[in-house]
XYZ file of C-alpha atoms in Angstrom:
703
model
C 66.929 95.302 19.639
C 65.441 93.248 22.373
C 68.945 92.304 23.480
C 69.954 95.981 23.647
C 66.902 96.824 25.752
C 67.650 93.951 28.045
C 71.225 95.169 28.476
C 70.011 98.676 29.300
C 67.509 97.259 31.710
C 70.156 95.141 33.359
C 72.444 98.155 33.676
C 69.606 100.135 35.223
C 68.920 97.389 37.729
C 72.569 97.146 38.646
C 72.853 100.915 39.037
C 69.739 100.932 41.192
C 71.127 98.186 43.419
C 74.442 100.023 43.840
C 72.633 103.283 44.592
C 70.379 101.623 47.142
C 73.340 99.906 48.770
C 75.245 103.173 49.045
C 72.159 105.005 50.283
C 71.418 102.550 53.052
C 75.090 102.304 53.906
C 75.210 106.061 54.326
C 71.982 106.005 56.249
C 73.386 103.293 58.515
C 76.533 105.309 59.006
C 74.537 108.403 59.847
C 72.358 106.433 62.231
C 75.454 104.942 63.845
C 76.848 108.454 64.317
C 73.537 109.655 65.724
C 72.644 106.507 67.635
C 70.768 107.212 70.828
C 68.083 105.432 72.736
C 65.305 106.183 75.156
C 65.612 105.096 78.767
C 63.433 102.112 79.793
C 59.699 102.749 79.992
C 59.633 102.607 83.793
C 61.706 105.820 83.745
C 60.911 107.459 80.388
C 57.252 106.649 80.465
C 55.049 107.430 77.478
C 52.374 108.487 79.977
C 54.410 111.307 81.516
C 56.862 114.020 80.669
C 60.417 113.766 82.043
C 62.821 116.672 82.307
C 66.338 117.618 83.409
C 68.146 114.326 84.139
C 71.157 114.735 86.440
C 73.769 112.175 87.491
C 76.193 111.699 90.343
C 79.888 111.124 89.568
C 79.616 107.350 89.489
C 76.630 107.522 87.161
C 74.562 105.096 89.219
C 72.101 107.675 90.619
C 69.875 109.778 88.397
C 67.458 112.455 89.559
C 64.985 114.051 87.180
C 61.863 116.171 86.976
C 58.559 114.592 85.904
C 54.821 115.200 86.043
C 54.110 111.841 87.668
C 52.274 113.355 90.644
C 48.552 113.365 91.201
C 46.873 115.396 88.495
C 50.145 115.454 86.550
C 51.751 117.548 89.278
C 55.456 118.193 88.715
C 57.991 116.815 91.150
C 61.465 115.361 91.491
C 62.222 111.643 91.286
C 65.224 109.396 91.827
C 66.250 106.157 90.140
C 69.398 104.021 90.345
C 71.236 101.550 88.138
C 73.518 98.658 88.972
C 74.407 97.648 85.400
C 75.825 100.847 83.889
C 72.472 102.194 82.764
C 71.074 99.118 81.030
C 68.224 98.978 83.531
C 66.982 101.458 86.102
C 64.888 101.032 89.240
C 61.353 102.388 89.333
C 61.503 106.122 90.099
C 61.000 107.070 93.738
C 59.424 110.473 94.493
C 61.450 112.708 96.786
C 58.531 113.361 99.116
C 60.400 115.679 101.484
C 60.759 118.043 98.507
C 57.658 117.289 96.429
C 55.261 117.590 99.375
C 56.944 120.607 100.942
C 54.996 123.427 99.321
C 51.520 124.039 98.030
C 49.961 121.683 95.426
C 50.354 124.286 92.694
C 54.028 125.000 93.420
C 56.376 124.311 90.544
C 59.429 122.167 91.331
C 62.040 121.291 88.721
C 65.472 121.601 87.155
C 67.239 119.256 89.606
C 71.034 119.017 89.717
C 72.675 116.484 92.025
C 76.186 117.200 93.244
C 78.839 114.827 91.967
C 79.285 113.283 95.422
C 75.530 112.599 95.476
C 75.070 114.421 98.798
C 73.399 117.696 97.773
C 70.493 118.271 95.418
C 69.875 121.700 93.867
C 66.636 122.660 92.075
C 64.304 125.569 91.549
C 60.843 125.961 93.083
C 58.098 128.511 93.661
C 57.760 127.860 97.405
C 56.490 130.636 99.622
C 60.045 131.286 100.854
C 61.010 132.372 97.344
C 62.326 135.870 96.857
C 60.943 135.954 93.319
C 58.722 133.871 91.081
C 61.058 130.905 91.320
C 64.189 130.561 93.432
C 66.987 128.042 93.703
C 66.673 125.688 96.666
C 68.755 122.770 97.884
C 68.416 119.639 100.040
C 71.084 117.451 101.609
C 71.117 113.691 101.739
C 70.486 112.158 105.170
C 70.994 108.423 104.801
C 68.629 107.406 102.004
C 66.383 110.458 102.506
C 66.612 114.130 101.583
C 66.242 117.084 103.914
C 63.484 119.648 103.565
C 64.163 122.409 100.997
C 66.377 125.341 101.972
C 66.457 128.570 100.004
C 70.015 129.224 98.817
C 69.330 132.902 99.400
C 70.981 136.060 98.137
C 73.006 136.977 96.218
C 72.038 134.087 93.918
C 68.290 134.453 94.387
C 66.647 137.784 93.628
C 63.148 139.159 93.210
C 63.222 137.845 89.621
C 63.461 134.323 88.193
C 66.378 131.938 88.867
C 66.330 128.302 87.791
C 68.062 125.191 86.506
C 71.149 125.303 88.764
C 74.265 123.247 88.098
C 77.161 123.045 90.575
C 80.711 122.092 89.604
C 82.279 118.914 90.955
C 84.449 120.897 93.360
C 81.366 122.714 94.690
C 82.918 126.130 94.031
C 80.846 127.331 91.052
C 77.112 127.406 90.369
C 75.696 127.998 86.881
C 71.998 128.862 86.470
C 69.589 130.769 84.245
C 67.750 133.990 84.881
C 66.084 136.839 83.018
C 65.731 140.481 83.811
C 62.941 140.972 81.311
C 61.054 138.218 79.575
C 62.397 137.785 76.053
C 61.187 135.415 73.374
C 62.912 133.999 70.366
C 61.663 134.052 66.819
C 60.166 130.634 67.494
C 58.204 131.970 70.455
C 60.362 130.210 73.043
C 61.160 131.953 76.325
C 64.771 133.183 76.420
C 67.104 133.327 79.392
C 70.705 134.204 80.186
C 73.276 132.111 82.039
C 74.952 133.351 85.206
C 77.729 131.889 87.333
C 78.341 132.429 91.057
C 81.550 131.407 92.790
C 82.355 130.830 96.441
C 84.626 133.249 98.222
C 87.444 132.391 100.613
C 84.951 131.923 103.458
C 82.794 129.450 101.523
C 79.975 131.907 100.824
C 78.448 132.506 97.402
C 79.684 135.717 95.813
C 77.657 137.989 93.544
C 76.724 136.121 90.321
C 77.908 137.423 86.965
C 76.627 136.866 83.437
C 78.730 134.582 81.290
C 80.223 136.559 78.411
C 79.717 135.999 74.721
C 80.034 133.629 72.987
C 77.987 131.845 75.708
C 75.243 134.407 76.272
C 73.776 135.612 72.990
C 70.250 136.238 74.246
C 68.378 132.946 74.244
C 70.067 130.274 76.432
C 68.742 127.680 78.776
C 69.626 124.791 81.124
C 73.409 125.045 81.667
C 75.229 121.959 82.929
C 78.831 122.276 84.076
C 80.529 118.898 83.661
C 82.737 117.049 86.101
C 85.948 118.559 84.730
C 84.725 121.990 85.822
C 85.640 123.419 82.393
C 83.176 121.886 79.943
C 79.767 123.562 79.821
C 76.795 122.112 77.953
C 73.798 124.381 77.522
C 70.785 124.751 75.262
C 70.557 127.708 72.944
C 68.676 129.075 69.955
C 71.332 130.612 67.738
C 72.805 130.643 64.257
C 74.146 127.266 63.237
C 71.401 125.455 65.096
C 68.481 123.525 63.728
C 65.749 126.003 64.502
C 64.807 125.369 68.104
C 66.830 124.738 71.244
C 69.980 122.771 70.430
C 72.646 121.431 72.739
C 75.966 123.299 72.584
C 79.299 122.819 74.322
C 81.933 125.374 75.267
C 85.173 124.843 77.186
C 86.842 127.196 79.620
C 90.473 127.603 78.638
C 93.341 127.950 81.085
C 93.485 131.585 79.980
C 90.043 132.103 81.538
C 88.168 132.510 78.240
C 85.293 130.388 76.945
C 85.710 128.724 73.555
C 83.290 129.218 70.673
C 80.344 126.872 71.415
C 80.158 123.744 69.280
C 76.828 122.275 68.211
C 76.331 118.732 69.514
C 75.002 117.667 66.148
C 75.289 113.984 66.948
C 72.106 114.283 69.052
C 70.448 117.561 68.061
C 67.176 117.450 66.117
C 64.764 120.015 64.647
C 62.792 119.888 67.886
C 63.894 121.171 71.323
C 66.959 119.387 72.694
C 67.516 120.311 76.322
C 68.759 119.433 79.789
C 71.937 117.471 79.113
C 73.894 115.614 81.776
C 77.095 113.584 81.550
C 78.599 111.342 84.196
C 82.214 111.852 85.294
C 83.468 109.211 82.848
C 82.349 111.478 79.990
C 81.181 108.638 77.736
C 77.389 108.855 77.875
C 75.108 111.828 77.379
C 71.656 111.966 79.004
C 69.321 114.551 77.519
C 65.704 115.473 76.840
C 64.213 114.846 73.405
C 60.931 116.516 72.572
C 58.924 114.048 70.449
C 55.419 113.480 69.212
C 52.814 112.494 71.781
C 51.877 108.839 71.780
C 48.326 108.586 70.258
C 47.178 106.429 73.161
C 48.425 109.047 75.613
C 46.852 111.827 73.592
C 43.525 110.061 73.752
C 43.797 109.934 77.550
C 45.340 113.385 77.910
C 43.986 115.447 74.964
C 45.762 118.618 76.176
C 49.221 116.989 76.074
C 51.371 119.175 73.795
C 54.610 117.245 73.741
C 56.170 113.967 74.679
C 59.438 114.725 76.466
C 61.538 111.671 77.268
C 65.056 111.051 78.535
C 67.478 109.603 76.009
C 71.100 108.536 76.111
C 73.775 108.765 73.452
C 77.386 107.709 73.165
C 79.579 110.808 72.978
C 82.097 111.003 70.116
C 85.694 111.515 71.182
C 85.958 115.114 69.927
C 83.015 116.110 72.120
C 84.440 114.576 75.278
C 85.138 116.612 78.386
C 88.593 116.781 79.930
C 89.659 113.438 81.431
C 88.989 112.906 85.115
C 89.814 110.689 88.043
C 86.977 110.125 90.498
C 87.718 109.142 94.080
C 84.719 107.909 95.980
C 84.105 106.108 99.196
C 83.352 106.826 102.829
C 85.096 108.794 105.557
C 84.693 106.978 108.867
C 85.948 106.727 112.435
C 88.331 103.767 112.616
C 87.315 102.972 116.212
C 83.597 102.326 115.630
C 83.122 102.689 111.844
C 80.790 105.650 112.376
C 80.681 108.215 109.521
C 82.669 111.428 109.808
C 81.522 114.677 108.221
C 84.851 116.033 106.999
C 86.241 118.468 104.437
C 88.588 117.492 101.619
C 90.953 120.355 100.761
C 92.625 120.162 97.354
C 95.819 121.968 96.338
C 98.041 122.198 93.297
C 101.281 120.600 94.470
C 103.423 122.465 91.960
C 102.224 125.914 93.065
C 100.811 125.059 96.567
C 97.715 127.043 95.493
C 94.530 125.979 97.228
C 92.020 124.938 94.564
C 88.864 124.091 96.504
C 87.290 122.514 99.586
C 84.883 119.616 99.156
C 82.513 119.015 102.092
C 81.753 115.407 103.031
C 78.156 114.561 103.895
C 76.929 113.549 107.339
C 76.867 109.894 106.285
C 80.564 110.113 105.374
C 80.080 109.471 101.659
C 82.052 111.540 99.197
C 83.009 111.738 95.516
C 86.077 113.764 94.581
C 86.533 114.544 90.892
C 90.003 115.682 89.758
C 90.620 116.887 86.199
C 93.668 116.212 84.062
C 96.559 118.641 83.847
C 97.392 119.187 87.535
C 99.498 117.430 90.160
C 97.039 117.321 93.077
C 97.402 117.037 96.839
C 94.300 116.363 98.904
C 94.024 116.551 102.676
C 91.070 115.218 104.650
C 90.205 117.325 107.688
C 87.525 117.096 110.365
C 87.378 118.948 113.662
C 88.476 116.662 116.480
C 89.874 114.060 114.083
C 93.158 113.132 112.481
C 94.207 114.232 109.010
C 95.096 112.260 105.909
C 97.067 113.479 102.889
C 97.181 111.766 99.523
C 98.346 112.923 96.102
C 97.493 112.202 92.474
C 99.573 113.436 89.553
C 97.211 113.989 86.606
C 99.529 116.076 84.466
C 99.580 113.294 81.859
C 96.301 111.471 82.464
C 95.479 109.173 79.551
C 92.038 107.842 80.487
C 89.196 108.227 82.955
C 89.708 106.339 86.203
C 87.403 105.587 89.071
C 89.127 104.829 92.378
C 87.340 103.483 95.434
C 89.012 104.970 98.486
C 87.588 104.658 101.978
C 89.267 107.031 104.420
C 89.635 106.106 108.063
C 90.174 108.829 110.660
C 90.654 108.628 114.417
C 89.650 111.081 117.132
C 92.243 110.174 119.744
C 95.875 109.185 119.669
C 97.720 106.486 121.567
C 100.652 108.088 123.380
C 102.865 105.248 124.566
C 104.866 106.373 127.588
C 107.917 104.466 128.792
C 108.990 105.906 132.139
C 112.496 104.939 133.214
C 114.606 105.269 136.318
C 117.418 107.443 134.933
C 120.074 105.654 137.016
C 118.984 102.053 136.589
C 117.275 102.422 133.159
C 114.452 100.235 134.406
C 110.754 100.868 133.778
C 109.021 102.371 136.792
C 105.478 103.353 137.691
C 104.772 107.042 138.067
C 101.865 109.441 138.397
C 100.662 111.285 135.274
C 98.849 114.602 135.382
C 97.280 115.908 132.167
C 96.371 119.570 131.728
C 94.645 121.255 128.809
C 96.682 124.260 127.716
C 93.528 125.638 126.084
C 91.429 125.748 129.244
C 94.300 125.485 131.783
C 92.251 122.814 133.555
C 93.389 119.417 134.801
C 91.767 116.599 132.801
C 90.786 113.571 134.831
C 88.802 111.453 132.364
C 91.596 110.466 129.954
C 91.661 106.717 129.428
C 95.031 105.215 130.385
C 95.802 101.587 129.568
C 98.827 99.900 131.105
C 100.517 97.026 129.300
C 103.750 95.436 130.520
C 104.529 98.462 132.684
C 104.098 100.796 129.678
C 101.332 103.383 129.853
C 99.104 104.125 126.837
C 97.358 107.508 127.037
C 94.343 107.810 124.713
C 94.351 111.563 124.160
C 91.504 113.266 122.228
C 92.578 115.197 119.138
C 91.979 118.933 119.046
C 93.819 120.180 122.129
C 97.314 120.955 123.334
C 98.325 119.118 126.498
C 100.836 119.560 129.284
C 101.847 116.259 130.868
C 103.514 116.125 134.272
C 105.257 112.867 135.233
C 106.038 112.546 138.925
C 107.076 109.960 141.486
C 108.015 110.196 145.129
C 111.733 110.793 145.598
C 112.242 111.522 141.891
C 112.608 114.759 139.983
C 109.437 115.720 138.068
C 109.406 115.803 134.260
C 107.065 118.089 132.259
C 106.487 118.143 128.492
C 103.885 119.430 126.006
C 102.028 117.304 123.461
C 100.268 119.219 120.685
C 97.202 117.630 119.056
C 95.546 120.932 118.231
C 96.424 121.133 114.542
C 97.586 118.636 111.905
C 97.653 115.027 113.165
C 98.676 112.293 110.727
C 99.673 109.437 113.015
C 97.703 107.613 115.677
C 100.548 106.088 117.683
C 103.327 108.032 119.365
C 106.133 106.811 121.608
C 107.991 108.808 124.202
C 110.589 107.761 126.752
C 110.802 109.718 129.977
C 113.788 109.405 132.328
C 113.091 110.418 135.907
C 116.236 111.243 137.840
C 116.108 110.084 141.468
C 116.583 112.702 144.155
C 119.913 112.250 145.920
C 120.979 112.776 149.531
C 124.468 112.687 150.964
C 125.587 110.251 153.640
C 128.718 110.932 155.662
C 130.741 108.166 157.323
C 133.368 108.672 160.046
C 135.230 105.345 160.187
C 137.593 104.860 163.099
C 139.249 102.260 165.361
C 136.827 101.376 168.165
C 139.601 101.611 170.774
C 141.965 104.340 169.603
C 139.319 106.360 167.689
C 141.850 106.952 164.953
C 140.550 107.146 161.389
C 140.727 104.032 159.246
C 140.703 103.464 155.508
C 137.789 101.341 154.472
C 135.488 100.387 151.582
C 131.777 101.219 151.692
C 129.140 99.224 149.812
C 125.435 99.983 149.569
C 122.721 97.520 148.555
C 119.376 98.901 147.397
C 116.893 96.470 148.922
C 113.933 98.089 147.066
C 115.169 96.946 143.676
C 116.821 93.675 144.745
C 119.907 94.998 142.997
C 123.361 95.050 144.499
C 124.804 98.476 143.763
C 128.383 99.273 144.675
C 128.914 102.980 145.133
C 132.485 104.193 145.511
C 133.057 106.513 148.448
C 135.566 109.292 148.506
C 137.340 110.527 151.628
C 137.084 114.249 152.078
C 139.711 116.619 153.410
C 138.203 116.167 156.862
C 138.948 112.452 156.709
C 135.298 111.502 156.385
C 133.695 109.459 153.615
C 130.830 111.021 151.635
C 128.416 109.025 149.485
C 125.375 110.148 147.430
C 122.394 107.786 147.618
C 118.834 107.808 146.319
C 116.418 109.706 148.488
C 113.769 107.517 150.104
C 115.414 104.225 149.148
C 116.117 101.415 151.613
C 119.753 100.364 151.823
C 121.853 97.721 153.434
C 125.164 99.424 154.303
C 128.385 97.504 154.606
C 131.721 98.968 155.647
C 134.614 96.675 154.914
C 137.629 97.202 157.093
C 141.304 96.733 156.349
C 142.803 93.382 157.251
C 142.706 92.713 160.962
C 139.441 94.531 161.627
C 135.827 93.527 161.854
C 133.161 94.605 159.343
C 130.168 96.872 159.896
C 126.663 96.414 158.485
C 123.450 98.309 159.011
C 120.134 99.216 157.404
C 118.959 102.702 156.530
C 116.214 104.554 154.698
C 117.795 107.447 152.865
C 116.275 110.787 153.737
C 117.814 113.877 155.111
C 121.582 114.076 155.317
C 122.764 111.505 157.850
C 126.074 111.041 159.638
C 127.380 107.606 160.506
C 130.088 107.048 163.089
C 131.413 103.575 162.385
C 133.709 102.018 164.986
C 135.584 98.989 163.681
C 136.926 96.523 166.185
C 140.435 95.185 165.799
C 140.438 91.424 165.600
C 142.071 90.156 168.838
C 141.472 87.117 171.018
C 138.131 87.395 172.909
C 136.851 90.092 170.543
C 133.081 89.683 170.167
C 131.259 90.627 166.932
C 127.457 90.380 166.794
C 126.142 88.968 163.500
C 123.011 90.919 162.574
C 119.919 89.514 160.910
C 120.843 85.842 161.222
C 117.317 84.439 161.370
C 115.910 80.919 161.532
C 112.532 79.354 160.929
C 110.459 79.163 164.117
C 111.627 76.300 166.371
C 114.015 75.274 163.599
C 117.667 75.452 162.697
C 116.854 76.181 159.044
C 118.258 79.562 158.012
C 115.867 82.132 156.545
C 116.954 83.287 153.110
C 117.339 86.945 154.108
C 120.159 85.924 156.494
C 122.543 84.968 153.723
C 123.739 88.513 153.096
C 125.170 88.717 156.616
C 126.580 85.194 156.364
C 128.393 86.133 153.162
C 129.997 89.021 155.008
C 131.177 86.513 157.613
C 132.698 84.377 154.843
C 134.452 87.465 153.441
C 135.860 88.269 156.878
C 137.236 84.742 157.254
C 138.881 84.873 153.824
C 140.340 88.352 154.355
C 141.778 87.198 157.713
C 142.947 83.595 157.121
C 144.844 83.458 160.425
C 141.895 83.769 162.836
C 139.954 81.048 164.620
C 136.443 82.017 165.711
C 133.647 80.779 167.869
C 130.133 80.796 166.394
C 127.917 81.270 169.436
C 124.133 80.839 169.080
C 121.727 82.176 171.762
C 117.957 81.977 172.353
C 115.355 83.760 174.458
C 113.761 82.100 177.507
C 110.593 80.940 175.758
C 110.300 77.145 176.059
C 112.180 74.553 178.112
C 115.804 75.246 178.948
C 117.053 71.899 177.558
C 115.121 72.449 174.341
C 116.604 75.932 173.895
C 120.094 74.577 174.549
C 119.776 71.917 171.847
C 118.157 74.397 169.452
C 121.034 76.869 169.853
C 123.623 74.140 169.293
C 121.853 73.013 166.132
C 121.718 76.597 164.826
C 125.430 77.146 165.525
C 126.203 73.977 163.566
C 124.056 75.181 160.646
C 125.980 78.476 160.470
C 129.302 76.596 160.569
C 128.191 74.251 157.752
C 127.238 77.227 155.569
C 130.638 78.899 156.069
C 132.595 75.697 155.410
C 131.069 75.262 151.954
C 133.155 78.289 150.904
C 136.397 76.422 151.652
C 136.794 77.738 155.175
C 138.493 74.892 157.153
C 136.491 73.256 159.969
C 139.440 73.828 162.288
C 138.907 77.603 162.120
C 135.309 77.361 163.349
C 133.983 76.451 166.796
C 130.193 76.256 166.732
C 128.669 76.392 170.229
C 125.176 76.800 171.609
C 124.433 78.685 174.818
C 120.665 78.417 174.863
C 119.085 81.036 177.129
C 122.021 81.173 179.546
C 123.684 84.379 178.244
C 120.953 86.930 177.476
C 122.150 90.299 176.154
C 119.188 91.974 177.830
C 116.184 91.016 179.942
C 113.469 88.885 178.285
C 110.660 91.177 179.473
C 109.441 92.430 176.066
C 109.070 90.975 172.602
C 111.673 93.441 171.350
C 114.208 92.352 173.983
C 113.481 88.680 173.314
C 114.287 89.280 169.634
C 117.636 90.807 170.634
C 118.453 87.704 172.654
C 117.786 85.391 169.679
C 121.206 86.082 168.155
C 124.392 84.627 166.740
C 127.714 86.114 167.820
C 131.239 85.706 166.552
C 134.141 85.724 169.017
C 137.821 85.582 168.033
C 139.438 82.654 169.841
C 142.961 82.973 168.522
C 145.133 84.508 165.859
C 147.687 82.173 164.339
C 150.639 84.028 162.855
């Protein structure tokens, strides 16, 4: 009997142990499913009440409402995290907002834009159209601007509050009431409206969300980063008695799904003001708990202890998957921020989806939701454009991409200006005119490198460029920087055609005046290039040659065998006629050699004389049967004996030069005449120069 009792007792103990194990296991499982935790005490303080947490896309900035002000005055505060929400900095009051109105003004319901650059909230400032209106502030560096009323049609003479703007900035959700309703629990009831921006970027007339969203007692909507998932608080069937958190998704057919109760965090008390970062993994929300006894002792009128909690979101409650681009838009020249606009399109349909403004400090956060092949263009007035794409039709997981975007506000137009005949780079004048104002622009920076001009042209205008150079034909072209500019560097080659003039040569025998056949060669002394231009004899027996207007030429007419050559200098200009008389080579025929120059008081030949000496060599080779005298003369400056010796030395120098081209010494007779045979009087410097000469005289012709 005792043994039987013991066995029953043992069985009871074992059953109890198994039951307890299963109970606690279930409890642990339930707790794991409902696991959430309060934010650190420096943020969710037991001494104050915190409301309406809101996060930027990255999830490292949180703004919330709290009664931390003097006398428990409500205001808006900001805190940041650098370790994914494990710790948060001490909240900083947004003084430009909190201190804007009167001490008794109510400020709350903050909602930070996903790029972190605009903060929306409601307040009862004197500028309000009703009891409370929606206001906004923009981020300026690490500060916020003074409040600005968002105005009609969103704000009315009634109540509007708790705004939430979609990641693309195109939709605003908020609560309002036409008449004050209360629920069975005594809670104030509101309805949710949405306003959308029109094609001009203005807010259109708000509309009430349809059922199953609005059933009569809703509060605190929060549109998530995907732009399709809406979390809101509501008192409705299926809830736990007070405000619960619910989620509905906007289908691609434009209809809202039946709201689902977020039972993994909802309690029997009020659960409100949810916020989720773009990654969609963590929920921040308000939990209404019992007041800490120590706080109640200090603040006996405290009716609730609202704190901010976080919870891990189960997969089936997750929003649509996103990709977040964030970074800075800046000027590549000086790294200064650029306030731009990011325009997003659907690449498959080319439909424009939305425009995302970039803040004054250049910071942006662009959230793109799965299911679309996107194209984004970055645009700023007076700056270049950038286009990038992201195909999210089959996105598998949330991604965060850091993408700094560099823009430029002027292009580098590299101009290579060529001589169209020689294909050599040349310098030219550049005139730049704005086709918008029709005015000549004189302050464009032009940098020249290796004879190539770089024009730094500001973006945002259409230009007319005129390229000109003396004695060349002008070239004009347009360069459009008034619309879409993707590239900073451009190259353009300009060929300027030289103006041409015609020269006419009448070549004849010096004695008989009968026309002769000859060859004409022109040397452009400006370019140091030897250019042979063929001449054609016209019906009138004259030779006609086109040359470059304004250029300096050395002209050489080569005669048939038995005749002298002709050389001269000219600057091409108006049409010019040349009568060239060629002397037949006979004994005692004298031919002056032009431009045979020597160093002062020296027999050393100046380099520029070699062109004429080479013509002399050609004459000797073309006429191998002639013997010539090389006669050198001087002016009368200096002693007669000195001039005689100097002329002899110079004649010898000319003969030595000619002989090195295999002209026999026997065909040359170098002689100096000093000052004894002047060609003109030595009364002027010009005449003295004429007397300092070298002449060629035919001594004999050996058949």
